[in-house]
Amino acid sequence: MTDPLIERRARLLGPNVPTFYDEPVHIVRGEGVWLWDAAGRRYLDAYNNVPHVGHCHPKVVEAIAAQAARLNTHTRYLHETILDYVERLTATLGHDLRQAVMVCTGSEANDVALRMAQAATGKTGLIATDNTYHGNTAAVSALSTRRPPIGGYPPHVRLVPAPDSLAPLGGSAEAQPEAFAANVARAIAELEEAGHGFAGFMLCPFFANEGFPTLAPGFLDPTVEAVRKAGGLILADEVQPGFGRLGTAFWGHEVLGFAPDVVTLGKPMANGHPVGAAVTRPEIMAAFRGAFGYFNTFGGNPVSMAAALATLEVIEEEGLMENARAVGAYALERLGALRHPWLAETRGRGLFFGAEFVDETGAPATEFAIRLVEGLRAEGILTGRIGRAMNTLKFRPPMPFSREHADLALDSLDRVLARTEVPR
């Protein structure tokens, strides 16, 4: 069944449409942390943060179905659900972040955030790290580093070296915060000198695509000082660490301990229904609304808002943030007990954890990490890789992930490590 599907995909969708794994999985059903393929095989989903409260959660499914049966329209008509949702959402945020633009994807949310920064400052210069991903609109793809833009990065964008666990900036974990901030300050000066000025710095508070390096609270303090001194905005992309995933706080910026000017949200916020948002302070929103005639037909529609509201309620009712804290701590302890000569570091927080692999010379063991992911898939565990060299194994499961699920995943990893030969 899979081969004809691959052929059909290529014929109808074109070349280079990505799939996971050497043998792509044909998924036909999901429930909680489980997925089933067309042959009836069950897989533990230890990868997907999109079904945040679990695949096909009945409360979210019912909310979508009930609202779709009643009304779906756009925000140029009045409806209460978008207001109910924004009230509930902003109640989880501090720093006067109390107004939102509702969109359909994290990419759109980040695109809006960049415009907010430019509207609020009157400048165009933007900064991100040199190993990040913030979406696929033309504007935000210019910040992302997997595929450089055709013609090169635009002149108003600067990419600064990302923080790292094994090779920290400045030569040590202690020196890394100031070294990171110095690079940001240098990029700001370059943008000012080039005439673009400095509008904002966009970052993931967990530095997820950078390989989620181990960073202490306060890491960003020197960077925040440099950004504030220059009059720029801090744009926090919470698509991956938000909604309680890190266990000890509802938002990633709370864990690092800084105050963002804009928070962007995406795929997990409605459990996979296409919803995103950019949340900010009233004065920034006023500048944005005055500068751009922005309207999003599907952003904030009643069905999407019903799904998002139900997702927030499930997180609270089922204690999923506390589950992320407890299960994540257990999983990280178990992960740290594994032994392999190429296992360089285990790290993470809450239900976002993993392990980085390097060879005997200290070089990234990318091919070995690929083999581990494939080996886990053969065992019925779906995971992925991340980091600059894609040599960090990543576990980022739906939030109902339990200790038993962690045991299943890590027992499998232990077996795969034992039988996977190191490349020669």
Coordinates of C-alpha atoms in Angstrom, one line a residue:
M1 CA 0.0 0.0 0.0
T2 CA 2.8 2.4 0.9
D3 CA 4.7 2.3 -2.5
P4 CA 1.7 3.2 -4.6
L5 CA 0.9 6.0 -2.2
I6 CA 4.5 7.4 -2.6
E7 CA 4.2 7.2 -6.4
R8 CA 0.8 8.9 -6.2
R9 CA 2.1 11.7 -3.9
A10 CA 5.0 12.4 -6.3
R11 CA 2.6 12.5 -9.3
L12 CA 0.1 14.8 -7.6
L13 CA 2.1 16.8 -5.2
G14 CA 5.4 17.1 -7.0
P15 CA 9.0 16.2 -6.0
N16 CA 10.7 16.5 -2.7
V17 CA 7.5 16.3 -0.5
P18 CA 9.1 15.1 2.8
T19 CA 8.1 12.0 4.7
F20 CA 9.4 10.6 7.9
Y21 CA 11.6 7.4 8.0
D22 CA 13.2 5.3 5.3
E23 CA 9.9 3.3 5.1
P24 CA 7.2 6.0 5.4
V25 CA 4.4 5.2 7.8
H26 CA 0.8 5.2 6.4
I27 CA -1.2 6.4 9.4
V28 CA -4.9 5.9 9.4
R29 CA -6.0 6.4 13.0
G30 CA -4.9 8.1 16.2
E31 CA -6.0 8.1 19.9
G32 CA -4.2 9.7 22.8
V33 CA -0.5 9.0 22.4
W34 CA -1.0 6.2 19.9
L35 CA -1.1 6.0 16.1
W36 CA -2.1 3.0 13.9
D37 CA -1.0 2.3 10.4
A38 CA -2.9 0.8 7.5
A39 CA -1.8 -2.7 8.4
G40 CA -3.1 -2.3 12.0
R41 CA 0.3 -1.8 13.7
R42 CA 0.2 0.5 16.7
Y43 CA 3.0 3.1 17.2
L44 CA 3.8 5.1 20.3
D45 CA 3.9 8.8 19.2
A46 CA 6.8 10.3 21.0
Y47 CA 7.3 13.0 18.4
N48 CA 4.2 15.1 17.7
N49 CA 3.4 18.2 19.7
V50 CA 0.5 19.1 17.3
P51 CA -2.1 16.8 19.0
H52 CA -1.1 18.6 22.3
V53 CA -3.8 17.0 24.5
G54 CA -3.7 13.7 22.6
H55 CA -4.8 12.5 19.2
C56 CA -8.5 12.8 18.6
H57 CA -9.3 14.0 22.1
P58 CA -13.1 13.5 22.5
K59 CA -13.7 16.9 24.1
V60 CA -11.9 18.7 21.3
V61 CA -13.6 16.6 18.6
E62 CA -17.0 17.3 20.1
A63 CA -16.3 21.0 20.3
I64 CA -15.4 21.1 16.6
A65 CA -18.4 19.0 15.5
A66 CA -20.9 21.0 17.6
Q67 CA -19.7 24.4 16.4
A68 CA -19.4 23.3 12.8
A69 CA -23.0 22.1 12.9
R70 CA -24.1 25.5 14.2
L71 CA -22.0 28.2 12.5
N72 CA -18.7 29.0 10.9
T73 CA -17.9 32.4 9.6
H74 CA -15.2 35.1 9.9
T75 CA -14.4 37.9 12.3
R76 CA -16.1 40.7 10.4
Y77 CA -19.2 39.4 11.9
L78 CA -19.5 39.4 15.7
H79 CA -19.2 36.1 17.6
E80 CA -18.4 35.5 21.3
T81 CA -16.1 32.5 21.1
I82 CA -13.1 34.4 19.9
L83 CA -13.5 36.8 22.8
D84 CA -14.0 34.0 25.3
Y85 CA -10.9 32.3 24.0
V86 CA -8.6 35.4 24.0
E87 CA -9.7 36.2 27.6
R88 CA -8.9 32.7 28.7
L89 CA -5.6 32.7 26.8
T90 CA -4.3 36.0 28.0
A91 CA -5.2 35.1 31.6
T92 CA -2.3 32.7 31.4
L93 CA 0.1 35.5 30.3
G94 CA 1.7 38.4 32.2
H95 CA 3.6 41.5 31.0
D96 CA 0.4 43.2 29.8
L97 CA 0.1 40.7 26.9
R98 CA -3.7 41.0 26.6
Q99 CA -4.6 41.6 22.9
A100 CA -4.3 39.0 20.1
V101 CA -4.4 38.6 16.4
M102 CA -5.9 35.2 15.5
V103 CA -4.5 33.5 12.4
C104 CA -4.3 29.9 11.1
T105 CA -0.7 28.9 11.5
G106 CA 2.5 29.6 13.5
S107 CA 4.1 30.9 10.3
E108 CA 1.3 33.5 10.0
A109 CA 1.6 34.4 13.6
N110 CA 5.4 35.0 13.3
D111 CA 4.8 37.0 10.1
V112 CA 2.4 39.2 12.1
A113 CA 4.9 39.5 14.9
L114 CA 7.6 40.8 12.6
R115 CA 5.2 43.4 11.3
M116 CA 4.3 44.3 14.8
A117 CA 8.0 45.0 15.6
Q118 CA 8.4 47.1 12.5
A119 CA 5.2 49.0 13.2
A120 CA 6.1 49.7 16.8
T121 CA 9.7 50.8 16.1
G122 CA 9.5 52.3 12.6
K123 CA 12.6 50.2 11.8
T124 CA 13.0 47.1 9.6
G125 CA 16.1 45.2 11.0
L126 CA 15.5 41.7 12.4
I127 CA 17.6 39.2 14.2
A128 CA 17.3 35.5 14.8
T129 CA 19.8 32.7 15.6
D130 CA 21.7 30.9 12.9
N131 CA 20.1 27.5 13.5
T132 CA 16.4 28.2 13.8
Y133 CA 13.1 27.8 12.1
H134 CA 10.1 30.2 12.5
G135 CA 7.9 29.2 9.6
N136 CA 7.4 29.3 5.8
T137 CA 6.0 32.7 4.8
A138 CA 8.4 34.8 2.7
A139 CA 9.2 37.0 5.7
V140 CA 9.8 34.4 8.3
S141 CA 11.6 32.0 6.0
A142 CA 14.3 34.7 5.7
L143 CA 15.0 34.0 9.4
S144 CA 15.0 30.2 9.0
T145 CA 18.3 28.4 8.2
R146 CA 17.3 25.0 6.8
R147 CA 17.0 26.4 3.3
P148 CA 18.5 29.8 2.6
P149 CA 16.3 32.1 0.6
I150 CA 16.9 32.3 -3.2
G151 CA 19.3 35.2 -3.7
G152 CA 20.6 35.0 -0.2
Y153 CA 19.4 36.4 3.1
P154 CA 17.9 39.9 2.8
P155 CA 20.1 42.8 4.0
H156 CA 17.7 43.7 6.9
V157 CA 18.2 40.3 8.6
R158 CA 21.1 39.2 10.8
L159 CA 21.6 35.7 12.2
V160 CA 23.6 35.3 15.4
P161 CA 25.3 32.1 16.6
A162 CA 22.9 29.9 18.5
P163 CA 23.6 28.8 22.1
D164 CA 25.0 25.3 22.4
S165 CA 25.4 22.7 25.2
L166 CA 28.5 20.9 24.1
A167 CA 30.3 23.8 22.5
P168 CA 29.0 26.9 24.4
L169 CA 29.6 30.3 23.1
G170 CA 32.5 32.0 24.9
G171 CA 34.0 28.7 25.7
S172 CA 32.0 27.8 28.8
A173 CA 28.4 27.6 30.1
E174 CA 29.3 30.5 32.4
A175 CA 30.5 32.7 29.6
Q176 CA 27.7 31.8 27.2
P177 CA 25.0 34.4 28.2
E178 CA 27.4 37.3 27.8
A179 CA 28.8 35.9 24.6
F180 CA 25.4 35.4 23.1
A181 CA 24.4 39.0 24.1
A182 CA 27.6 40.4 22.6
N183 CA 26.7 38.8 19.2
V184 CA 23.2 40.2 19.4
A185 CA 24.6 43.7 20.2
R186 CA 27.0 43.4 17.3
A187 CA 24.1 42.5 14.9
I188 CA 22.1 45.5 16.2
A189 CA 25.0 47.8 15.5
E190 CA 25.4 46.4 12.0
L191 CA 21.7 46.9 11.3
E192 CA 21.8 50.5 12.6
E193 CA 24.9 51.3 10.6
A194 CA 23.4 49.8 7.4
G195 CA 20.4 52.1 7.8
H196 CA 17.8 49.5 8.5
G197 CA 17.6 50.1 12.2
F198 CA 16.6 47.4 14.7
A199 CA 13.0 46.3 15.0
G200 CA 13.1 43.0 16.9
F201 CA 14.8 39.7 17.9
M202 CA 12.7 36.6 17.2
L203 CA 13.6 33.4 19.3
C204 CA 12.1 30.2 20.6
P205 CA 12.5 30.4 24.4
F206 CA 13.5 26.8 24.5
F207 CA 15.8 27.1 21.5
A208 CA 14.1 24.0 20.2
N209 CA 15.4 23.8 16.7
E210 CA 18.8 24.7 17.9
G211 CA 18.9 21.4 19.8
F212 CA 17.3 22.6 23.1
P213 CA 20.6 23.3 24.8
T214 CA 20.8 23.3 28.6
L215 CA 20.4 27.0 29.6
A216 CA 19.8 28.3 33.1
P217 CA 17.1 30.8 34.0
G218 CA 18.4 34.3 33.4
F219 CA 20.4 33.2 30.4
L220 CA 18.8 35.9 28.2
D221 CA 19.1 38.7 30.7
P222 CA 22.2 40.3 29.0
T223 CA 20.5 39.9 25.6
V224 CA 17.3 41.5 26.9
E225 CA 19.2 44.4 28.2
A226 CA 20.9 44.9 24.8
V227 CA 17.6 44.7 22.9
R228 CA 15.8 47.1 25.3
K229 CA 18.7 49.6 25.1
A230 CA 18.4 49.6 21.3
G231 CA 14.6 50.1 21.4
G232 CA 13.8 46.8 19.8
L233 CA 11.2 44.2 20.6
I234 CA 11.6 40.6 21.8
L235 CA 9.4 38.2 19.9
A236 CA 8.9 34.8 21.6
D237 CA 7.9 31.9 19.4
E238 CA 6.1 29.6 21.8
V239 CA 4.9 27.1 19.2
Q240 CA 7.0 24.3 20.6
P241 CA 7.6 25.1 24.3
G242 CA 4.2 26.7 25.1
F243 CA 1.0 25.4 26.7
G244 CA 2.6 23.7 29.7
R245 CA 5.0 21.4 27.7
L246 CA 8.0 22.3 29.8
G247 CA 6.2 21.3 33.0
T248 CA 7.3 24.0 35.4
A249 CA 5.6 26.9 33.7
F250 CA 2.9 27.4 31.1
W251 CA 5.2 29.3 28.8
G252 CA 8.8 28.9 27.8
H253 CA 9.6 32.5 28.4
E254 CA 8.6 32.0 32.1
V255 CA 11.1 29.2 32.4
L256 CA 14.0 31.4 31.1
G257 CA 12.6 34.4 33.1
F258 CA 12.2 37.2 30.6
A259 CA 9.3 39.4 29.4
P260 CA 8.5 39.2 25.7
D261 CA 6.8 42.0 23.8
V262 CA 5.0 39.6 21.5
V263 CA 4.2 35.9 22.0
T264 CA 3.4 33.7 19.0
L265 CA 1.4 30.5 19.0
G266 CA 0.6 27.8 16.5
K267 CA -0.3 24.2 15.9
P268 CA -0.6 22.8 19.4
M269 CA -3.1 25.4 20.6
A270 CA -6.2 23.7 19.1
N271 CA -4.9 20.2 19.2
G272 CA -4.1 20.2 15.5
H273 CA -6.9 22.3 14.2
P274 CA -5.2 25.0 12.2
V275 CA -5.0 27.9 14.6
G276 CA -2.3 30.4 15.5
A277 CA -2.0 33.7 17.3
A278 CA 0.2 36.7 18.0
V279 CA -0.4 38.2 21.4
T280 CA 1.0 41.5 22.5
R281 CA 0.5 44.7 24.5
P282 CA -2.2 47.3 23.6
E283 CA 0.3 49.9 22.4
I284 CA 2.1 47.5 20.1
M285 CA -1.3 46.3 18.7
A286 CA -2.4 49.8 18.1
A287 CA 0.8 50.5 16.1
F288 CA 0.3 47.3 14.1
R289 CA -3.4 48.0 13.4
G290 CA -2.5 51.5 12.3
A291 CA 0.3 50.5 10.0
F292 CA -1.3 47.4 8.3
G293 CA -4.8 46.7 7.0
Y294 CA -4.5 43.1 8.3
F295 CA -7.4 40.7 8.0
N296 CA -7.4 36.9 8.1
T297 CA -10.5 35.2 6.7
F298 CA -10.2 32.0 8.7
G299 CA -8.2 33.3 11.7
G300 CA -10.4 33.3 14.7
N301 CA -13.4 31.6 13.1
P302 CA -15.9 30.0 15.5
V303 CA -14.9 26.4 14.8
S304 CA -11.2 27.1 15.4
M305 CA -12.0 29.0 18.5
A306 CA -14.1 26.2 19.9
A307 CA -11.3 23.8 19.3
A308 CA -8.7 26.1 21.0
L309 CA -11.0 26.8 24.0
A310 CA -11.6 23.0 24.5
T311 CA -7.8 22.4 24.3
L312 CA -7.1 25.0 27.0
E313 CA -9.8 23.4 29.2
V314 CA -8.4 19.9 28.7
I315 CA -4.9 21.0 29.8
E316 CA -6.4 22.4 33.0
E317 CA -9.0 19.6 33.7
E318 CA -6.5 16.8 33.1
G319 CA -3.6 18.3 34.9
L320 CA -1.4 18.0 31.8
M321 CA 1.2 20.6 32.8
E322 CA 1.9 18.8 36.1
N323 CA 2.0 15.5 34.1
A324 CA 4.6 17.0 31.9
R325 CA 6.7 18.0 34.9
A326 CA 6.5 14.7 36.7
V327 CA 6.8 12.4 33.6
G328 CA 9.4 14.5 32.1
A329 CA 11.6 14.4 35.2
Y330 CA 11.2 10.6 35.3
A331 CA 12.0 10.2 31.6
L332 CA 15.0 12.4 31.8
E333 CA 16.3 10.4 34.8
R334 CA 15.9 7.2 32.9
L335 CA 17.5 8.7 29.8
G336 CA 20.5 9.8 31.8
A337 CA 21.0 6.2 33.0
L338 CA 21.5 4.9 29.5
R339 CA 25.1 4.2 28.5
H340 CA 26.8 4.4 25.1
P341 CA 30.2 5.6 24.1
W342 CA 28.7 8.1 21.6
L343 CA 26.0 9.4 24.0
A344 CA 27.4 12.9 24.8
E345 CA 24.6 14.5 26.8
T346 CA 21.0 14.0 27.8
R347 CA 18.9 17.1 28.4
G348 CA 15.5 18.6 28.2
R349 CA 12.6 19.8 30.4
G350 CA 9.1 18.4 30.8
L351 CA 7.8 16.5 27.8
F352 CA 10.6 17.8 25.5
F353 CA 13.8 15.8 26.1
G354 CA 16.5 13.9 24.2
A355 CA 20.1 13.0 23.8
E356 CA 23.0 14.3 21.7
F357 CA 25.4 11.9 20.0
V358 CA 29.0 12.6 19.0
D359 CA 31.7 10.2 17.7
E360 CA 35.0 9.4 19.3
T361 CA 36.5 12.5 17.8
G362 CA 33.8 14.8 19.2
A363 CA 32.2 15.3 15.7
P364 CA 28.4 15.1 15.4
A365 CA 27.2 11.5 15.0
T366 CA 24.5 12.4 12.5
E367 CA 24.4 9.1 10.7
F368 CA 24.2 7.2 14.0
A369 CA 21.3 9.4 15.1
I370 CA 19.5 8.6 11.9
R371 CA 20.0 4.8 12.6
L372 CA 18.6 5.3 16.1
V373 CA 15.4 7.0 14.8
E374 CA 15.0 4.2 12.2
G375 CA 15.6 1.6 14.8
L376 CA 13.0 3.1 17.2
R377 CA 10.5 3.3 14.3
A378 CA 11.0 -0.5 13.7
E379 CA 10.2 -1.0 17.4
G380 CA 7.0 1.0 17.1
I381 CA 8.3 4.2 18.6
L382 CA 8.0 7.4 16.5
T383 CA 10.7 10.0 17.3
G384 CA 12.8 12.6 15.4
R385 CA 16.1 14.4 15.3
I386 CA 17.1 18.1 15.8
G387 CA 20.1 20.4 16.2
R388 CA 22.6 22.0 13.9
A389 CA 23.9 18.7 12.7
M390 CA 20.7 16.8 13.3
N391 CA 22.5 14.6 15.7
T392 CA 20.2 15.1 18.7
L393 CA 17.5 12.5 19.3
K394 CA 14.2 14.3 20.2
F395 CA 11.3 13.2 22.2
R396 CA 8.3 15.6 22.1
P397 CA 5.2 13.5 22.7
P398 CA 1.5 14.5 23.2
M399 CA 0.9 15.8 26.8
P400 CA -0.9 12.7 28.1
F401 CA 2.4 10.7 27.8
S402 CA 2.8 8.7 31.0
R403 CA 5.6 7.0 33.0
E404 CA 4.6 3.7 31.3
H405 CA 4.9 5.3 27.9
A406 CA 8.3 6.7 28.9
D407 CA 9.4 3.3 30.0
L408 CA 8.2 1.8 26.7
A409 CA 10.1 4.4 24.7
L410 CA 13.3 4.3 26.7
D411 CA 13.4 0.5 27.0
S412 CA 13.2 0.5 23.2
L413 CA 16.0 3.1 22.9
D414 CA 18.2 0.9 25.2
R415 CA 17.7 -2.1 23.0
V416 CA 18.3 0.0 19.8
L417 CA 21.5 1.5 21.2
A418 CA 22.8 -2.0 22.1
R419 CA 22.3 -3.4 18.6
T420 CA 23.1 -0.3 16.4
E421 CA 26.7 -0.5 15.1
V422 CA 28.6 2.8 15.0
P423 CA 29.4 3.9 11.4
R424 CA 33.0 3.2 10.2

